[in-house]
Short mmCIF file of C-alpha atoms and ligand atoms in Angstrom, two decimals:
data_model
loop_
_atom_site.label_atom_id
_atom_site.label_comp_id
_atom_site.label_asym_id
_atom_site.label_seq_id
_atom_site.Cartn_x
_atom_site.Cartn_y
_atom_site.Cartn_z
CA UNK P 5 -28.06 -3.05 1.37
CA UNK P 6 -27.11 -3.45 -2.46
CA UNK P 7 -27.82 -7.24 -3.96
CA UNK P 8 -23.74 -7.25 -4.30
CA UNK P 9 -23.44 -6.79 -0.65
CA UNK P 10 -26.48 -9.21 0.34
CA UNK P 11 -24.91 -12.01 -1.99
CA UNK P 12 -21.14 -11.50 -0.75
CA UNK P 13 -22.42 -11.56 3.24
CA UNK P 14 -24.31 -14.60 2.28
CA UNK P 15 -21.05 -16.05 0.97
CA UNK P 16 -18.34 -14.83 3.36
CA UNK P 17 -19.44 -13.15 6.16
CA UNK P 18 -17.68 -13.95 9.13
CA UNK P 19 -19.60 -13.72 12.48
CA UNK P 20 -17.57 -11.41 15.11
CA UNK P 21 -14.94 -11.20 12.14
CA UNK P 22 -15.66 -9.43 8.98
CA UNK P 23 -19.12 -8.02 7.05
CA UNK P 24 -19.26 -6.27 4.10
CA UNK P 25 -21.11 -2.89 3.80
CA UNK P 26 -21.21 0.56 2.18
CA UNK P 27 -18.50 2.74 3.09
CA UNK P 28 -17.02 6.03 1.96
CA UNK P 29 -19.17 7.19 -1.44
CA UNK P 30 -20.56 4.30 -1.09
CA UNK P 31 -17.66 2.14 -2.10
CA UNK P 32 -18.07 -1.71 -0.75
CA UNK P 33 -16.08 -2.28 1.95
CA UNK P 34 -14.96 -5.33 4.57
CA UNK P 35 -15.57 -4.40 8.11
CA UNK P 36 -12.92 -6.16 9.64
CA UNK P 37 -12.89 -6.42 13.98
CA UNK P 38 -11.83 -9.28 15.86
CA UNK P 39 -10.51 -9.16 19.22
CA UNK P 40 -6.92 -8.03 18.72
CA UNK P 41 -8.00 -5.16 15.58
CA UNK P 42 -10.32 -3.29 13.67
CA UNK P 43 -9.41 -2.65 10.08
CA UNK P 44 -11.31 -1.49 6.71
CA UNK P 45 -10.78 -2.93 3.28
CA UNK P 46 -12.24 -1.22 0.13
CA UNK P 47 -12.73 -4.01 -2.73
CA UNK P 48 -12.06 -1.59 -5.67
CA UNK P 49 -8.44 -1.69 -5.65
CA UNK P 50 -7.83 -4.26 -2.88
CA UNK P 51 -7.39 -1.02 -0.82
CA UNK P 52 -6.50 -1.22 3.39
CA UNK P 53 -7.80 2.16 4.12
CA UNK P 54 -7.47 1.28 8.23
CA UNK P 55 -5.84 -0.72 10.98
CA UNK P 56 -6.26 -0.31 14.30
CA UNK P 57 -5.24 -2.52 17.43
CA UNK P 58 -7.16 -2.70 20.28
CA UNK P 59 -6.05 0.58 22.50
CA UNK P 60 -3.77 1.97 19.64
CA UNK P 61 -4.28 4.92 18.19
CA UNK P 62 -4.90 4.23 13.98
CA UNK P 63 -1.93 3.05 12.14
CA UNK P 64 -2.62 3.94 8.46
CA UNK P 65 -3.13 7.45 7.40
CA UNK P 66 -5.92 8.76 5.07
CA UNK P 67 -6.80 12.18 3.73
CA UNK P 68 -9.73 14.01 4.93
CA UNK P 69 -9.91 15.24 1.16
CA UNK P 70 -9.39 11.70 -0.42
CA UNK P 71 -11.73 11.21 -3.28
CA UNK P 72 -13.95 7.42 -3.08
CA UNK P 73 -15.13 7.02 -5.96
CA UNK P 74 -14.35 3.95 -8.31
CA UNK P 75 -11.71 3.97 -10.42
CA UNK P 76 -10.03 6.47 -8.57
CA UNK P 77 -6.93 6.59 -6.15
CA UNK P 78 -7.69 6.94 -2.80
CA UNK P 79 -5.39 9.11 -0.49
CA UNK P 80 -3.95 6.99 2.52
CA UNK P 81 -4.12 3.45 3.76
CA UNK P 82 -2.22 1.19 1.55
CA UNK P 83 -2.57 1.44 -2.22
CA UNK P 84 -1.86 -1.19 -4.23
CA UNK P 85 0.96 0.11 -7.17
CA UNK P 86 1.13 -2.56 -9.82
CA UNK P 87 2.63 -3.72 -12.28
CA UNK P 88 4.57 -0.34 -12.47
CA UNK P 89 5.91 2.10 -9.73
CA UNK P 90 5.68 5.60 -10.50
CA UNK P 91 4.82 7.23 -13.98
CA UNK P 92 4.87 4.45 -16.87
CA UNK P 93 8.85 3.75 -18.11
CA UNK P 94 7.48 4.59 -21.47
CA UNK P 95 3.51 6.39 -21.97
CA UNK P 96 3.16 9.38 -19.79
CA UNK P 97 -0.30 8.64 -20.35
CA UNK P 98 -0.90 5.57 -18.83
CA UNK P 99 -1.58 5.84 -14.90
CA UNK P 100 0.95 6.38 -12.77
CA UNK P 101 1.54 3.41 -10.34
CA UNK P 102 -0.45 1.25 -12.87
CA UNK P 103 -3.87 -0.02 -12.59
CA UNK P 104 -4.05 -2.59 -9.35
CA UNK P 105 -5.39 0.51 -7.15
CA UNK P 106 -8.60 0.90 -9.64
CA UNK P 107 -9.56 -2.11 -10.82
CA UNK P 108 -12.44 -4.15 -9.55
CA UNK P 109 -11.09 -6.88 -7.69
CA UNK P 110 -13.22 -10.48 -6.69
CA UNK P 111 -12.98 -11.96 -3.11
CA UNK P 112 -12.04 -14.74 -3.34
CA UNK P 113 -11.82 -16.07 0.90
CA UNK P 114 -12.79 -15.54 3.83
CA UNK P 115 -11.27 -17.01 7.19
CA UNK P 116 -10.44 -17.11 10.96
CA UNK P 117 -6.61 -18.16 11.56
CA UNK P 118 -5.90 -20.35 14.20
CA UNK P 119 -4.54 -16.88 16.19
CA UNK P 120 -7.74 -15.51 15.72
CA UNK P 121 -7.05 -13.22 13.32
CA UNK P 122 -9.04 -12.19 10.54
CA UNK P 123 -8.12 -13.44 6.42
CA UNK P 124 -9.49 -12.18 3.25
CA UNK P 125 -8.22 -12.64 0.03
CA UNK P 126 -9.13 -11.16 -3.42
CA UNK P 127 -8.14 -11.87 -6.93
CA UNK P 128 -8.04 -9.89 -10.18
CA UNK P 129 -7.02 -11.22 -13.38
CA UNK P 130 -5.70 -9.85 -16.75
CA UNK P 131 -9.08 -8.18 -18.92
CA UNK P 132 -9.02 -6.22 -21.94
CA UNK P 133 -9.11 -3.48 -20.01
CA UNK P 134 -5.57 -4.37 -18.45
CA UNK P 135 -4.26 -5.77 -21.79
CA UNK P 136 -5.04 -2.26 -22.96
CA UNK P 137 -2.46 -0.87 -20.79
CA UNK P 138 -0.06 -3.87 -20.02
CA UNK P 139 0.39 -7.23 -22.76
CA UNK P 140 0.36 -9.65 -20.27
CA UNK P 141 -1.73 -12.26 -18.73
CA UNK P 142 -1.34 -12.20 -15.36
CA UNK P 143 -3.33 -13.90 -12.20
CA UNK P 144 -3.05 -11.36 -8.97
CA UNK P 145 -3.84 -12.95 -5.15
CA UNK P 146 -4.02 -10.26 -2.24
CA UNK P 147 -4.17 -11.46 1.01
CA UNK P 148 -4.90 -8.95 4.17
CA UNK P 149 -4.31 -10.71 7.80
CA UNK P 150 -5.62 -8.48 10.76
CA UNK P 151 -4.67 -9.73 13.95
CA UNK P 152 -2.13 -7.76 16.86
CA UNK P 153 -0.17 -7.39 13.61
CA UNK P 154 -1.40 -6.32 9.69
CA UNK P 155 0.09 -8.63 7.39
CA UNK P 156 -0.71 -7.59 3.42
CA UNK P 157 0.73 -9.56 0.87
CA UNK P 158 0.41 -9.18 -3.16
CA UNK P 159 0.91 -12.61 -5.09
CA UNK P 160 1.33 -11.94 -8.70
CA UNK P 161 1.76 -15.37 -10.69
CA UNK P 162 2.40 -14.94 -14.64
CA UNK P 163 0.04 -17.20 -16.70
CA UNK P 164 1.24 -16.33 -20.08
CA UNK P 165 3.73 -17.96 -22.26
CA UNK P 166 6.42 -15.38 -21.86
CA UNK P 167 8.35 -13.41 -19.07
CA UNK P 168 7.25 -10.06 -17.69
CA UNK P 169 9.06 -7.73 -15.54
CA UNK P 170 6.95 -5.57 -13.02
CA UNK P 171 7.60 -3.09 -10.51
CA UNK P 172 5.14 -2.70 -7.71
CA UNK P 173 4.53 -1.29 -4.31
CA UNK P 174 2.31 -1.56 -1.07
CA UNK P 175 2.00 2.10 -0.58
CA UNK P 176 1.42 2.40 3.11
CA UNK P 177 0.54 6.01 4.46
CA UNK P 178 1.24 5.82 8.27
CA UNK P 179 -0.43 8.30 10.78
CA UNK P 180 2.96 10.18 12.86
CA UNK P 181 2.23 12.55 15.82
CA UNK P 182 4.29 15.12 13.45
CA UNK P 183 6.59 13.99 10.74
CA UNK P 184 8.65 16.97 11.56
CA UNK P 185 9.88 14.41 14.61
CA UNK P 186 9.98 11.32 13.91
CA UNK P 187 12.78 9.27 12.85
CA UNK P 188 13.00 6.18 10.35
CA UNK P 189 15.31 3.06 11.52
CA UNK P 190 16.76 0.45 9.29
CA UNK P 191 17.84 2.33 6.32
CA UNK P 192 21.22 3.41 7.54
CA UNK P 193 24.24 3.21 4.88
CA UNK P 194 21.79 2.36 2.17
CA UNK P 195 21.89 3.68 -1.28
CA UNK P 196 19.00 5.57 -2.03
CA UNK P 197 17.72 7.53 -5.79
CA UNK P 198 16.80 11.22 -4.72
CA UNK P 199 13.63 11.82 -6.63
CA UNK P 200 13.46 15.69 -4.98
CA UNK P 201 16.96 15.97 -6.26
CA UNK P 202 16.78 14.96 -10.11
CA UNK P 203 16.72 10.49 -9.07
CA UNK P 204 20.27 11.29 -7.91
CA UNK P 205 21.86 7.97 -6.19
CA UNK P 206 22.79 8.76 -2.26
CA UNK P 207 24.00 7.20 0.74
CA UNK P 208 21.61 7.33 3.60
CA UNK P 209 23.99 8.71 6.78
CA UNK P 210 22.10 7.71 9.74
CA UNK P 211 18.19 7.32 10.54
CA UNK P 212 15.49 9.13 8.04
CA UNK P 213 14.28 12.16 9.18
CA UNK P 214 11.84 15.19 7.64
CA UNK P 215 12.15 18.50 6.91
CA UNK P 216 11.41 19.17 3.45
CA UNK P 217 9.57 17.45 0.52
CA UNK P 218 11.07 13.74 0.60
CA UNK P 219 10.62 11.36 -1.79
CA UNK P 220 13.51 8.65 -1.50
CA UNK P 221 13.49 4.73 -2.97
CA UNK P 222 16.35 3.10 -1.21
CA UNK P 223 17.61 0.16 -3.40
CA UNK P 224 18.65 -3.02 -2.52
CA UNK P 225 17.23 -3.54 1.10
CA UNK P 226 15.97 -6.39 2.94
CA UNK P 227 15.66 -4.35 5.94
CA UNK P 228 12.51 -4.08 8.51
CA UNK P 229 11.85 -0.37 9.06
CA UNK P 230 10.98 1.10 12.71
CA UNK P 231 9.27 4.51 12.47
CA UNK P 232 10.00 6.13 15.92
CA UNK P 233 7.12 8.90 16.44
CA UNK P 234 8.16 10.82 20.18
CA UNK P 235 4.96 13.06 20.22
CA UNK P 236 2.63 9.59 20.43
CA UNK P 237 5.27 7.37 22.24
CA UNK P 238 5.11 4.95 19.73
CA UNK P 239 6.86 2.91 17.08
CA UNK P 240 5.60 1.39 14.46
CA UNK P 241 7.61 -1.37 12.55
CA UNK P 242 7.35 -2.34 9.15
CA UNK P 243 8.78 -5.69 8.18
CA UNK P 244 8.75 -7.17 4.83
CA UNK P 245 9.46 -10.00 2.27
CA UNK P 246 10.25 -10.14 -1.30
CA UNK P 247 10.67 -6.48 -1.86
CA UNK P 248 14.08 -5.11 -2.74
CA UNK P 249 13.26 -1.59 -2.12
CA UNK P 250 12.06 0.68 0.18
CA UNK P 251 10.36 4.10 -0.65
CA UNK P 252 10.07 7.07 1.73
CA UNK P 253 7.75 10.40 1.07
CA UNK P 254 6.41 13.26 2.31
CA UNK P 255 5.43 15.61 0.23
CA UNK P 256 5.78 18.46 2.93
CA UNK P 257 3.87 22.14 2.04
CA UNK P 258 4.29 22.94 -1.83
CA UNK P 259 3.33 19.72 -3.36
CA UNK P 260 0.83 19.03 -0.96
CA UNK P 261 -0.91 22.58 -2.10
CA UNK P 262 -0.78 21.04 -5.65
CA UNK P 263 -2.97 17.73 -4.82
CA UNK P 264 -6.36 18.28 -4.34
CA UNK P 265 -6.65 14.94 -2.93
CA UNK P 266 -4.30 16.37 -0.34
CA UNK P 267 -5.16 19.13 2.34
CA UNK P 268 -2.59 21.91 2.85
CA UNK P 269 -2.17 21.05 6.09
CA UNK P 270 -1.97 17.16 6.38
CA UNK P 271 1.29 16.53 5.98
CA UNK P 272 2.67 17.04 9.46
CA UNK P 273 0.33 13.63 9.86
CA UNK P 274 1.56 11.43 7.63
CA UNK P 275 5.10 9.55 6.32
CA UNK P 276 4.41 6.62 3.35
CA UNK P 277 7.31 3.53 4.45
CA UNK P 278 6.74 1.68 0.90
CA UNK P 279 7.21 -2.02 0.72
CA UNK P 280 8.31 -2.26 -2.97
CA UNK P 281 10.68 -3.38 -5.53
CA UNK P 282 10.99 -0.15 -7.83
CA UNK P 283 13.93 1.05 -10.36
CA UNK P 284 16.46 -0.95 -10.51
CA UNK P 285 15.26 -3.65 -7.96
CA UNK P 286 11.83 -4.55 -10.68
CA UNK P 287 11.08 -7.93 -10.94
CA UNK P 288 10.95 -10.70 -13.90
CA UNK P 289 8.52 -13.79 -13.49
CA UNK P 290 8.97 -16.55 -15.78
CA UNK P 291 5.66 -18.47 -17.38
CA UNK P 292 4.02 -20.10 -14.63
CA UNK P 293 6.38 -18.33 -12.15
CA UNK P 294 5.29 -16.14 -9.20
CA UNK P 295 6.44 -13.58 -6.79
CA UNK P 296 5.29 -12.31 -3.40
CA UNK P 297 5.63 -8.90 -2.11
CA UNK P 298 4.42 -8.99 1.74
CA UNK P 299 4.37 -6.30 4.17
CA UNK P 300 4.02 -6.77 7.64
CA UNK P 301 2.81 -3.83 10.31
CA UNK P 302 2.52 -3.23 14.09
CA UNK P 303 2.96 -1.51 17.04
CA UNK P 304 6.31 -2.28 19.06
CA UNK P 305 5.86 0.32 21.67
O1 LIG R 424 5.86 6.69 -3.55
C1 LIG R 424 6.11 8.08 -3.66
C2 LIG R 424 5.44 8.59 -4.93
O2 LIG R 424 5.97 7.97 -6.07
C3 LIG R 424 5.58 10.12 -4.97
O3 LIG R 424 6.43 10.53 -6.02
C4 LIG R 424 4.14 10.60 -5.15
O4 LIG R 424 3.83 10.71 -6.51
C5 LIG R 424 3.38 9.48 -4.45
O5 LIG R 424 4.03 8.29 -4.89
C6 LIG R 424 1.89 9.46 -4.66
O6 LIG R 424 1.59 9.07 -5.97
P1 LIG R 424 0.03 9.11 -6.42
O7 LIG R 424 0.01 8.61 -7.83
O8 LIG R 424 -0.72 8.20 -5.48
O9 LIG R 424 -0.39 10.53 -6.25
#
């Protein structure tokens, strides 16, 4: 075991909670299981890459052709977008959905909640590095709750002397017994920008459902989202506060043949239900302001 693992049991280990070890490519990971869930956290980019509740199938989705290696995306769970969603509004070469899903973030806590559930919080602050690519001080909190329910929430408190205005995501991939099937509750009547169909603004008739490339942020929405999957009997639900928007995507057969992080033949697995504030629902923070974004996840049958 690495002296960075070693030191950061020592420190916040949790007995019949939470250890850190090596996991995929041998990123450091928390090894979250507690009575009601098992879940995985990677600490480069503050990344859920698995929740599971006791006899429940796995909740969050990941590629079998993700890459792990730091500083890079990873394919599934929940990346972190921050503080922009999508391709930069300005420099096509900066990386898309900014740089919270590849920067090295600190923990920060460790705890049991009174419910038994299991609490870790990291922190990442402005650097040089992210000065480089965004001119603001900024101080970043993510907290990850596993209990019956996920709860994942991303603080971001400005520290500066000026305003900023940030978009940002938690990019949940969710695993679906065939996305072909399923359909998507709570977005009914809702506007939504058509990003398969040139960002033109739509109305949603009636629930979301797949059968083509979709790639949808519905704007103004406070809604919770129910994805009902028939072929596993299940529903998952996808409640939220402080987000404004709500993205949907699949990128069905073509575009997954152009990701190599993506096998040909995962998308029938997978639907992303985004917790975000994107486009024209971004957010401005004052000096010593903050805003939470806070997703949470479970099984309602
Ligand atoms: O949230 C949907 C989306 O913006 C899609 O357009 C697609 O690009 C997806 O995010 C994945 O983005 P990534 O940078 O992780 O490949």
């Amino acid at each position: 075991m690495t002296d960075q693992l070693q030191s950061l049991n020592r420190r916040f280990a949790l007995a019949g909670h939470l250890q850190f070890k090596a996991g995929p490519g041998g990123l450091a990971v928390a090894d979250i299981n507690n009575e009601h869930a098992a879940a995985t956290v990677v600490l480069p980019g503050a990344h859920v890459l698995s929740f599971q509740p006791r006899g429940q199938r796995p909740v969050l989705w990941a590629s079998a052709h993700s890459r792990f290696e730091s500083g890079q995306p990873i394919r599934g769970g929940i990346p972190l977008v921050w503080p922009w969603f999508g391709a930069h509004p300005t420099d096509p070469a900066k990386p898309a959905h900014g740089f919270a899903r590849t920067s090295l973030w600190a923990v920060s806590e460790t705890a049991v909640t009174s419910g038994g559930a299991t609490r870790l919080r990291l922190s990442l602050a402005d650097s040089d590095e992210t000065r480089s690519l965004w001119p603001h001080p900024f101080q970043l909190e993510f907290t990850v709750t596993v209990g019956v329910d996920l709860q994942v929430e991303l603080a971001m408190r400005n520290v500066g002397q000026s305003a900023f205005t940030c978009g940002a995501a938690l990019h949940s991939y969710f695993a679906v017994s065939d996305a072909g099937r399923i359909s998507i509750h709570g977005l009914e009547g809702g506007d939504y920008l058509d990003k398969v169909d040139g960002g033109r603004r739509k109305t949603q008739a009636g629930p979301v459902t797949i059968a083509a490339e979709t790639d949808r942020i519905y704007l103004d929405t406070t809604a919770a989202c129910v994805i009902d999957d028939p072929g596993w009997g299940r529903r998952i639900r996808v409640a939220k506060l402080g987000s404004r928007s709500t993205v949907v995507w699949n990128p069905w057969v073509d575009k997954s043949r152009r990701m190599a992080d993506f096998g040909d033949e995962e998308y029938p697995g997978m639907v992303c239900v985004e917790t975000a504030n994107a486009a024209d629902d971004v957010v401005t923070v004052a000096p010593a302001g903050e805003h939470r974004l806070q997703a949470v996840i479970g099984v309602v049958g």
